[in-house]
Coordinates of C-alpha atoms in Angstrom, one line a residue:
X168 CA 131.0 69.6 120.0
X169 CA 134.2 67.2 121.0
X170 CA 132.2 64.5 119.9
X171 CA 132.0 65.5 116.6
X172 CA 134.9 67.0 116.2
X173 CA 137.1 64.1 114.3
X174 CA 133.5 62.9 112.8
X175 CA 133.0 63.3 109.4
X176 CA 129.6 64.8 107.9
X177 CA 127.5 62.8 105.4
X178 CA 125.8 64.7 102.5
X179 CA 122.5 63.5 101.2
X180 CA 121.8 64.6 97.4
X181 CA 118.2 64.7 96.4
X182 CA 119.1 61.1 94.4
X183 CA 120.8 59.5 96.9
X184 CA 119.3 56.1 97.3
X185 CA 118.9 56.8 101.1
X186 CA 117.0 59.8 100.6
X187 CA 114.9 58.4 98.4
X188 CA 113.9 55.8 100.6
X189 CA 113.3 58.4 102.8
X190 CA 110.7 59.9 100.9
X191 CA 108.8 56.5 99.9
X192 CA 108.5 55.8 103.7
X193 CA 107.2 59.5 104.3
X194 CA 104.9 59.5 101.4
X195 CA 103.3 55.7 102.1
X196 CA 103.0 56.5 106.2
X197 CA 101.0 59.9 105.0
X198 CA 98.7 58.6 102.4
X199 CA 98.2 55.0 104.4
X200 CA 97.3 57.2 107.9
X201 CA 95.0 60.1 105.9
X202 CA 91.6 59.0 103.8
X203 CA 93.4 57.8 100.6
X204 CA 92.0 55.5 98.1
X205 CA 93.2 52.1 97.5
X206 CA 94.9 53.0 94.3
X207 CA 96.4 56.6 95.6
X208 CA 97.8 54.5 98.8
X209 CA 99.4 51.5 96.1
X210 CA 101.1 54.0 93.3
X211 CA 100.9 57.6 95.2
X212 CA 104.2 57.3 97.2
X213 CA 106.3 56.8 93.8
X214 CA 104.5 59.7 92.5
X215 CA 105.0 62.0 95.1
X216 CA 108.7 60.6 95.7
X217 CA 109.2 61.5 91.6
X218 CA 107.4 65.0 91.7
X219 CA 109.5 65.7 94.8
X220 CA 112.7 66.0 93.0
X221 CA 114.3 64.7 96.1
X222 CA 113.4 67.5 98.4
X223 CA 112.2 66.5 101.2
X224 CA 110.6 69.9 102.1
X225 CA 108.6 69.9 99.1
X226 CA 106.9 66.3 100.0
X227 CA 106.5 68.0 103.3
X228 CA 104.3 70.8 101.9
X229 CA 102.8 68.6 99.2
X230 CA 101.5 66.5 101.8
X231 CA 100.2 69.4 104.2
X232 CA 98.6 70.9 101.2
X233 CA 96.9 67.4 100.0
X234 CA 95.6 66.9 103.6
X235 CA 94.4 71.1 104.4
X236 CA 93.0 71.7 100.8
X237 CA 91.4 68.6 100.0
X238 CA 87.9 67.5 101.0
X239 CA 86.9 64.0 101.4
X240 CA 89.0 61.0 100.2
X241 CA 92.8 62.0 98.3
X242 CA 93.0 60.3 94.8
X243 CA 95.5 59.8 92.8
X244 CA 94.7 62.0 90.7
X245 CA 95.0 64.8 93.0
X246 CA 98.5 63.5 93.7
X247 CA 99.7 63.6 89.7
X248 CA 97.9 67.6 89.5
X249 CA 100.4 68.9 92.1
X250 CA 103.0 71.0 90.2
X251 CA 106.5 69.0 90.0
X252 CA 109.2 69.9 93.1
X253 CA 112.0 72.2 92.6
X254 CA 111.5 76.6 93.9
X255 CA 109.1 76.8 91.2
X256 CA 107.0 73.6 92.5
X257 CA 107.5 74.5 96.3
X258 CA 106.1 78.2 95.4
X259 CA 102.9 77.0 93.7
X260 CA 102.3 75.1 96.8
X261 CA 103.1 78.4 99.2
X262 CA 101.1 80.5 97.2
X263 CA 98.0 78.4 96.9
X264 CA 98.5 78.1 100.7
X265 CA 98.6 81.8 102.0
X266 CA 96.0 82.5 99.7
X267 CA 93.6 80.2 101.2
X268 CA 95.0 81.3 105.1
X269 CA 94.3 85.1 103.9
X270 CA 90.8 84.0 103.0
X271 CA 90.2 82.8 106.3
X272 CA 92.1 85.6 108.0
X273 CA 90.0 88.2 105.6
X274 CA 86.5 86.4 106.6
X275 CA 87.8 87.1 110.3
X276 CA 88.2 90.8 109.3
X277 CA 91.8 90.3 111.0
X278 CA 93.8 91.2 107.8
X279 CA 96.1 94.1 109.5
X280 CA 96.8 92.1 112.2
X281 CA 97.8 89.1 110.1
X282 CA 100.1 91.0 108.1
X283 CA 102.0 92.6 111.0
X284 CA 102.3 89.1 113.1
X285 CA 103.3 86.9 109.8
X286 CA 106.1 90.3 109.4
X287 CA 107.2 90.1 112.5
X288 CA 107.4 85.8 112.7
X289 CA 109.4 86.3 109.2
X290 CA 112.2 88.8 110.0
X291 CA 112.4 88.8 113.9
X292 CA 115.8 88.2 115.5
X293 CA 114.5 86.3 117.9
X294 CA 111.0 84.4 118.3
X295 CA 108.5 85.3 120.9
X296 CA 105.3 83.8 122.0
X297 CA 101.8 85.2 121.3
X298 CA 101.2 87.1 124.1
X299 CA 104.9 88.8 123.4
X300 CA 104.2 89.8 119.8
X301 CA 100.8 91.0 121.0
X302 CA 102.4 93.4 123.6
X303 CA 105.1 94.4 121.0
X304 CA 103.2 95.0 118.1
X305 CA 100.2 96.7 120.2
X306 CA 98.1 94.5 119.3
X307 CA 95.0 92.3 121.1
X308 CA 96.1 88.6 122.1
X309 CA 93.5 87.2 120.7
X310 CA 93.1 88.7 117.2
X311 CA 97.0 87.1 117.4
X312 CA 96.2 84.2 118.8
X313 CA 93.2 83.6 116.3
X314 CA 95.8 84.4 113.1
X315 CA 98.3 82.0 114.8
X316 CA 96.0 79.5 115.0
X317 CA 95.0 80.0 110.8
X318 CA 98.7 79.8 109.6
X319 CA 99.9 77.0 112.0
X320 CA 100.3 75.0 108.6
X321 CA 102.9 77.0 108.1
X322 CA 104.6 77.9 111.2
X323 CA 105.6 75.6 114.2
X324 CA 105.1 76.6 117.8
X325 CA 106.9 76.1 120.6
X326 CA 105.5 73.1 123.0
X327 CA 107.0 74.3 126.7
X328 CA 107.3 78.7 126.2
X329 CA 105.3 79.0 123.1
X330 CA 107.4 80.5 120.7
X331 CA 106.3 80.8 117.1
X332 CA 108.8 80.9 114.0
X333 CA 108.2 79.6 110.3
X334 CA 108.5 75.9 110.2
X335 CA 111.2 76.1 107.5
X336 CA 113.3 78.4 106.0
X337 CA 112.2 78.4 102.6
X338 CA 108.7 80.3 103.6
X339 CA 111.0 83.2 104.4
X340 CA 112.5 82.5 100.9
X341 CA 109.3 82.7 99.4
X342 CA 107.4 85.7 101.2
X343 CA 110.1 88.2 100.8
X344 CA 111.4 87.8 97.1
X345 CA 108.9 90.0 95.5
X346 CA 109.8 87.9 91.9
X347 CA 108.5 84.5 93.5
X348 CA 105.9 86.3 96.2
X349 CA 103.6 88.6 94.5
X350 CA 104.5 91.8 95.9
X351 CA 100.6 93.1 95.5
X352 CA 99.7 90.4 97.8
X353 CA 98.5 90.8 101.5
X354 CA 101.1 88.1 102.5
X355 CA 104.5 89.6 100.4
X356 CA 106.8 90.6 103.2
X357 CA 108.1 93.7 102.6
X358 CA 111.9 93.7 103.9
X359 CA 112.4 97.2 104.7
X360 CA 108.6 98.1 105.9
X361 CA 108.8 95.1 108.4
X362 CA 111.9 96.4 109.5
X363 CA 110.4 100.0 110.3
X364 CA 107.4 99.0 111.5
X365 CA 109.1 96.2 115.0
X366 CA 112.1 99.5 114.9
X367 CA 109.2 101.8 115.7
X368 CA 107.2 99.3 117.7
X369 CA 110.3 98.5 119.3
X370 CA 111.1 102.2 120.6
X371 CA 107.0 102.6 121.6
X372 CA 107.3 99.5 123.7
X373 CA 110.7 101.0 125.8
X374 CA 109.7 104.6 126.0
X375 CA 106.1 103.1 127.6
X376 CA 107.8 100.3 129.8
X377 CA 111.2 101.0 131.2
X378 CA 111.8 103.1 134.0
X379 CA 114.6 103.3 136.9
X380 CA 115.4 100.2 138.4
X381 CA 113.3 98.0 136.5
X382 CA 114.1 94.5 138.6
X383 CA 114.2 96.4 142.2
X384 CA 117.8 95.4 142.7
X385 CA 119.9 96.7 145.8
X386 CA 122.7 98.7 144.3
X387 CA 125.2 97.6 146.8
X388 CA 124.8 93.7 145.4
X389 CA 126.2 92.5 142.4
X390 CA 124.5 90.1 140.4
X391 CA 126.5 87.2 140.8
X392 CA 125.8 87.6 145.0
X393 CA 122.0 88.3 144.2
X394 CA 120.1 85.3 145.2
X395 CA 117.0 86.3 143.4
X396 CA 118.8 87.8 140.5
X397 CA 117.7 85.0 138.2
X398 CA 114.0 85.2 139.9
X399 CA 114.0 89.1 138.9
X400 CA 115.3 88.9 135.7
X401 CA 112.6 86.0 134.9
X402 CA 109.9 89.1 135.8
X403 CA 111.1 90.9 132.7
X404 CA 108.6 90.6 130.0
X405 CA 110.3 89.0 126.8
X406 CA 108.7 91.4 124.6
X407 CA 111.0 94.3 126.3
X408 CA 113.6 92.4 126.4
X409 CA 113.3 92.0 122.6
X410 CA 112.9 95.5 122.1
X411 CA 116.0 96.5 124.5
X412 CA 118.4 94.1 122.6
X413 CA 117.0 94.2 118.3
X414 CA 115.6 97.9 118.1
X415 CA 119.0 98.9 116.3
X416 CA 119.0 95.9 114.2
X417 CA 115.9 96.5 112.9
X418 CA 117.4 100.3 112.4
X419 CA 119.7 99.6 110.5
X420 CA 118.3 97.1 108.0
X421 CA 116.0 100.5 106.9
X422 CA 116.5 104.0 105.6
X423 CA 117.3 105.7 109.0
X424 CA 115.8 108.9 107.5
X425 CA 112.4 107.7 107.8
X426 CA 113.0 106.2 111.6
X427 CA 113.7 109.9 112.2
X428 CA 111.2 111.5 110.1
X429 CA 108.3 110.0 112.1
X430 CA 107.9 112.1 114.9
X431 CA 109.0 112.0 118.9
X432 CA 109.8 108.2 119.2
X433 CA 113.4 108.1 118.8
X434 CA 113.9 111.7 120.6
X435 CA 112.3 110.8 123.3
X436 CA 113.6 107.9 123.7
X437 CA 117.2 109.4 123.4
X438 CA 116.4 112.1 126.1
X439 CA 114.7 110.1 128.2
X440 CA 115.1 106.7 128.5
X441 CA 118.8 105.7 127.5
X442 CA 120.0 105.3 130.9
X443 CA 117.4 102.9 131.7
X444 CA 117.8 100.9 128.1
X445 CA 121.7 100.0 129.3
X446 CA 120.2 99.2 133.0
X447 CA 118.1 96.6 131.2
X448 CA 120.8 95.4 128.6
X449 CA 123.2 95.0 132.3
X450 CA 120.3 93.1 134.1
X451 CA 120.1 90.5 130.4
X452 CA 124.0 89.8 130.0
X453 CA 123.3 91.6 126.8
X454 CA 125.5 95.1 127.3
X455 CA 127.9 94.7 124.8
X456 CA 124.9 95.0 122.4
X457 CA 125.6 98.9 122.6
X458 CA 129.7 98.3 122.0
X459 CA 128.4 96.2 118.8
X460 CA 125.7 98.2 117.2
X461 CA 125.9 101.7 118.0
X462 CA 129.1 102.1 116.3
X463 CA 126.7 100.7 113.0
X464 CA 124.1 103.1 113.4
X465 CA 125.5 106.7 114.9
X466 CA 127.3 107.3 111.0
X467 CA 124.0 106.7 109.6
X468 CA 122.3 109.9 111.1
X469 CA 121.9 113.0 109.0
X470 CA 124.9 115.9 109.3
X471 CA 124.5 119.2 110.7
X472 CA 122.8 120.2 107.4
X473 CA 119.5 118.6 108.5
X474 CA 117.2 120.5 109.8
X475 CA 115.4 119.8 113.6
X476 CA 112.7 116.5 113.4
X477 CA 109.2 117.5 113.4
X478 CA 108.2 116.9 117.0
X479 CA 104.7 118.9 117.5
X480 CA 102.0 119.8 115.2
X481 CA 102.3 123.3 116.3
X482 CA 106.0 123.2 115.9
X483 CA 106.4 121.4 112.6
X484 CA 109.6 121.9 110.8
X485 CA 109.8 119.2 107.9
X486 CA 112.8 116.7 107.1
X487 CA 114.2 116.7 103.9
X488 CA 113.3 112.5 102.8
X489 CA 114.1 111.3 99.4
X490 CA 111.1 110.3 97.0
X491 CA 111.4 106.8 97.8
X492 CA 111.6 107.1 101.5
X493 CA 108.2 109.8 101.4
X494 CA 106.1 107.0 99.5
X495 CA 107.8 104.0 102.4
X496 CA 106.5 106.3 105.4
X497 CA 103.0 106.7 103.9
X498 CA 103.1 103.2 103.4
X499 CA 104.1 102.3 107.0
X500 CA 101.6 104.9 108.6
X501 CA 98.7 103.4 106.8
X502 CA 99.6 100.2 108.1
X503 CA 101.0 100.3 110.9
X504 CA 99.8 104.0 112.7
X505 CA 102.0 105.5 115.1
X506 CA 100.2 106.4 118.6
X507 CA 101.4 110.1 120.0
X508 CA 103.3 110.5 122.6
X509 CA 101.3 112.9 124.6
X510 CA 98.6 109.4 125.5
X511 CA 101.0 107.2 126.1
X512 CA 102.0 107.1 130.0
X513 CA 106.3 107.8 130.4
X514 CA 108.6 107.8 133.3
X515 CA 107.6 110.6 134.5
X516 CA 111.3 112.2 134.3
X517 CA 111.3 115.8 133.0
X518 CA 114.5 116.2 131.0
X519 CA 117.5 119.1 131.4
X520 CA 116.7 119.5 127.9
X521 CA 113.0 120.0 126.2
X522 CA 112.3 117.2 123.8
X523 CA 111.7 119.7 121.4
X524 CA 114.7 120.9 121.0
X525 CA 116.1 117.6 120.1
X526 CA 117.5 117.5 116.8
X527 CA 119.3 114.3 114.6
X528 CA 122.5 115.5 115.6
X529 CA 122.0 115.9 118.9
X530 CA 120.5 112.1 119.2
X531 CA 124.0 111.0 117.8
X532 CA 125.6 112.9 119.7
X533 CA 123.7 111.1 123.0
X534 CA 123.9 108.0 121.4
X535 CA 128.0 108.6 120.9
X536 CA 128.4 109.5 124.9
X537 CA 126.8 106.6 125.9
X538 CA 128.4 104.2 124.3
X539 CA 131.5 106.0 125.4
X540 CA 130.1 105.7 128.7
X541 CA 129.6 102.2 128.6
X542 CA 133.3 101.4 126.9
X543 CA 134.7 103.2 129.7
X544 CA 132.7 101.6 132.6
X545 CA 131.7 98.0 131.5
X546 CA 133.4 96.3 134.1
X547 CA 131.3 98.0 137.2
X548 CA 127.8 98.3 134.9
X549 CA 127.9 94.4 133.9
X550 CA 128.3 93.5 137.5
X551 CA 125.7 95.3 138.6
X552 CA 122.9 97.3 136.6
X553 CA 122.4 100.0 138.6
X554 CA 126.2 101.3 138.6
X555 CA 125.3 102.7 135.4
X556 CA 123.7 105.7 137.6
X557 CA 125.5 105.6 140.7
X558 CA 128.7 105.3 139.1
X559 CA 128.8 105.7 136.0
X560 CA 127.0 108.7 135.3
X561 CA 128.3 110.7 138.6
X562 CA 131.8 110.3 136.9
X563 CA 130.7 111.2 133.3
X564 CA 132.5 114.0 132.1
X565 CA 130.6 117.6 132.2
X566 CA 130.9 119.1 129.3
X567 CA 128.7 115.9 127.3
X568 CA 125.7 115.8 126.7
X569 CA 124.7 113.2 128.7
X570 CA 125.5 114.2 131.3
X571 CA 124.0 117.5 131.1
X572 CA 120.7 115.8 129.9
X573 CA 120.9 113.0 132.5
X574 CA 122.7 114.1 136.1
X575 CA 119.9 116.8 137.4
X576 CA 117.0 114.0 137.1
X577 CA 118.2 112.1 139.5
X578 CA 118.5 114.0 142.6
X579 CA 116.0 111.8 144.2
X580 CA 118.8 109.3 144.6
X581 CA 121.3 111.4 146.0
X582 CA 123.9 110.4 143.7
X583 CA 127.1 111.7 145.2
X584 CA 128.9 115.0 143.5
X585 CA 132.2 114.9 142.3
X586 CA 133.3 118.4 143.6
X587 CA 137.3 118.5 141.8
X588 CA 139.2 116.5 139.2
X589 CA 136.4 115.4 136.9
X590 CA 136.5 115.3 133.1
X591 CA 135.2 117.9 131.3
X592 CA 135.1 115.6 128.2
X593 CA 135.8 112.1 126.7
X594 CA 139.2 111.1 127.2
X595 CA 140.8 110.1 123.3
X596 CA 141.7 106.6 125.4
X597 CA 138.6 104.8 124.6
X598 CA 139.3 101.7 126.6
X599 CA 142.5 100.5 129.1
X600 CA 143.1 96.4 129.5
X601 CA 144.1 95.9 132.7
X602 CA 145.7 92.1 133.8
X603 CA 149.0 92.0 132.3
X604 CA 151.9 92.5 135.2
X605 CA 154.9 93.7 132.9
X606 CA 155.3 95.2 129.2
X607 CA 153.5 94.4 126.7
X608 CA 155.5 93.5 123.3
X609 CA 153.0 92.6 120.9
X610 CA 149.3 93.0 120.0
X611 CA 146.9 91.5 117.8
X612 CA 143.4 92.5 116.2
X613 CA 140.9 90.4 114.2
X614 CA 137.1 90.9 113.6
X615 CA 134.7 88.4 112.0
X616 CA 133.2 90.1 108.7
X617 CA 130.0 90.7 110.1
X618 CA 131.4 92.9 112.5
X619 CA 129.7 91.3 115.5
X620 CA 132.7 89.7 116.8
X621 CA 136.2 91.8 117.4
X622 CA 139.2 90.3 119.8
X623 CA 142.2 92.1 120.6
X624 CA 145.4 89.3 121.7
X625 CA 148.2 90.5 123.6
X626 CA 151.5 89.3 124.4
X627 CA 153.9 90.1 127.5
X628 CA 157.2 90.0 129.8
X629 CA 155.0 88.2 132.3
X630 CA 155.6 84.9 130.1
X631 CA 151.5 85.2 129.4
X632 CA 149.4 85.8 126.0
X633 CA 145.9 87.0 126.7
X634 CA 142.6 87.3 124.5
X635 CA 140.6 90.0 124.9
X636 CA 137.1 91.4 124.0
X637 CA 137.4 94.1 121.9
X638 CA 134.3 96.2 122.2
X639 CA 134.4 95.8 125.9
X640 CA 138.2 95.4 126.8
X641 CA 136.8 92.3 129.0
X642 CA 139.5 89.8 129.0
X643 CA 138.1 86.3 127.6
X644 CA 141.0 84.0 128.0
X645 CA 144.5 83.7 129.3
X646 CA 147.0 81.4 127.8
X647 CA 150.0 80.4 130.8
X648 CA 152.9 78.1 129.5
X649 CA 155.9 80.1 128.3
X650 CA 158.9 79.7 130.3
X651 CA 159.7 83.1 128.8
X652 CA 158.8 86.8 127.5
X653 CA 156.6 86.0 124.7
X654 CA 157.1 88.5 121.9
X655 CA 154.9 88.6 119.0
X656 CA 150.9 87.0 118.7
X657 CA 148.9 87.0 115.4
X658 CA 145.6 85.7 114.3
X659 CA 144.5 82.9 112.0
X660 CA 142.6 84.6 108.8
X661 CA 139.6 82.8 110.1
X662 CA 140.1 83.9 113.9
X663 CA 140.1 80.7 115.6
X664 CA 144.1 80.0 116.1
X665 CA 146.6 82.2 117.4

């Protein structure tokens, strides 16, 4: 980054003369190396070059769609029928495209699988490889690896780990504006159904696949002295690791209601497994995930008014959904079918509290204590993963929740028993920074708009100004130099100067 720090950027407009030599080269290298008549290889390139509007993506798909759709030599008049470049050019192309990948996919008899992988490739935080998404999604590798294979025109995977993603922004665009995608379509990405469908996958995959000490660390070690830490933490299948760190993302981009509404996954992941969600989020580097996203998606549960989620058949007590929301879960469970609990294989961990007594409320509240839990122990937890249990929860005040759903299923570790002096509840203090050595006369906040980033700077007696992580009170920097008490510290608007 120093070495482009006094450099200054050079922006190419679609008629810049550059550009457009650009695009001559592009166009002549394709038509001369692809069967091309004489006359499309001699006046094709300007052609392409003029229809292209200077976008260079659009000459890219015009020239992927002359060499996929056409059979035998390309002429030139093939080149002057291909609509002019510009959005509306670009979505001819996509659309004649997908339609003829959805053939293929259709004649496979692989539609469903097609629509969740190309979902997931489109909105995913992250990209995974085949054999992830198939884990994810539930699906067979092969049915994923045969629909990869029939839209590699336009995705782009991965030479070394195999990760898929759309080879350019602008399919993304296209799939999931319902005015320039047609909505009716097997290919329209559907925003808030995609979402749903990887939050619910998400949950499936952690409630089947984590359990107690997922990496078979020694809980006297801390990461850092591990030898074989990295080794371990290799072991862990992306595809959990996915779910662990995007589930609430995925939450929160969707009518939570309907998360809720459709039956034990969320509940039982809540009373079960949440323990074991942070151990993994430790073991990744990725705990202040929980200090980041939690705080987004505990206001977003139903109050007190709601009545308990529908858990059993036999006990089934309906939540109230808005219209819009009933015809979105109907939707999602024709397409993408929720297994039941009762044949999936847990952690075999029988909770303080009967899942079916869970309610929404209770599920914030257990989502509230531990993020509480993990603001108030960070420090020991991101050091080592299994402090979450050993520390952690043994000092967890009483009276929550947590504790009373979590402490009594694990007396096969012989946690030790606080016997006087422990908290009966949350203290109001929700974090302490320790490092400065005399009073502190000024403090600072700023957060970035998304939210994702928050830093605290503090000023002191001890001639130092620190900068601090505010979701985790970690401190990230520490600025020596004053000869003196420094008295006062503020943030530039954009957060990047003090």
């Amino acid at each position: 980054m120093k070495a482009f720090k006094d450099h200054t950027p050079t922006i190419l407009e679609p008629t810049d003369e550059q550009n457009l030599r650009d695009l001559q080269i592009y166009s002549k290298n394709f038509l001369y190396s692809h069967n091309s008549t004489s006359e499309c290889i001699e006046y094709g390139p300007e052609i392409l070059v003029q229809k292209s509007e200077g976008l260079f993506i659009w000459l890219i798909l015009a020239c992927t769609y002359l060499y996929e759709q056409i059979q035998g030599q390309i002429s030139l008049q093939q080149i002057k029928d291909l609509p002019s470049g510009g959005v509306g050019g670009m979505d001819k192309i996509y659309e004649t495209t997908f339609r003829r990948i959805f053939s293929n996919i259709e004649a496979e008899k692989k539609i469903s699988v097609a629509i969740e992988v190309l979902a997931f490739i489109v909105i995913s935080q992250q990209c995974l490889s085949s054999e992830n998404i198939a884990n994810l999604l539930q699906l067979d590798i092969g049915d994923v690896e045969l629909c990869v294979r029939l839209m590699l025109s336009v995705l782009k995977v991965d030479i070394y780990d195999g990760c898929i993603q759309v080879f350019h922004k602008s399919v993304v665009d296209y799939l999931t504006d319902p005015k320039r995608c047609d909505p009716n379509s097997a290919f329209f990405v559907n925003i808030a159904e995609s979402n749903i469908m990887i939050a619910i996958k998400s949950l499936e995959c952690l409630n089947k696949e984590l359990h107690f000490n997922i990496c078979k660390l020694n809980p006297g070690i801390l990461h850092k002295d591990n030898l074989d830490f990295e080794y371990q933490v290799s072991k862990i299948p992306n595809h959990l690791v996915y779910s662990a760190k995007f589930w609430i993302s995925h939450a929160l981009q969707c009518d939570l209601t309907i998360l809720i509404s459709i039956g034990e996954i969320l509940d039982f992941f809540t009373a079960t497994h949440l323990l074991h969600w942070v151990e993994l989020l430790s073991i990744c580097g990725s705990l202040s995930t929980i200090q980041v996203q939690l705080p987004q998606l505990i206001p977003r549960f139903p109050n007190q008014t709601v009545v308990p989620i529908q858990i059993t058949e036999q006990k089934s007590i309906p939540l109230q959904i808005p219209m819009q929301s009933k015809k979105l879960i109907n939707v999602i469970k024709q397409y993408f079918p929720i297994k039941k609990s009762s044949k999936q294989t847990f952690t075999p961990i029988q909770m303080a509290v009967p899942i079916d007594t869970i309610t929404p409320i209770q599920i914030a509240i257990l989502l509230k204590d531990i993020k509480q839990l993990v603001g108030e122990f960070f420090k020991p937890i991101s050091q080592s993963a299994l402090h979450v249990y050993c520390s952690a929860l043994v000092l967890c005040p009483e009276d929550t929740r947590l504790s009373k759903n979590y402490y009594s299923n694990f007396n096969s570790m012989k946690l030790p028993k606080v016997i006087s002096g422990k908290d009966q509840d949350w203290s109001p203090c929700l974090a302490t920074f320790e490092g400065h050595t005399n009073w502190v006369n000024g403090v600072a906040w700023w957060s970035s708009t998304d939210g994702e980033i928050s830093l605290i700077a503090s000023v002191s007696n001890d001639n130092s100004v620190r900068l601090w992580d505010a979701f985790t009170g970690i401190e990230i920097n520490q600025y020596l130099g004053h000869t003196d008490c420094v008295k006062s510290v503020a943030f530039s608007k954009d957060g990047t100067k003090l």
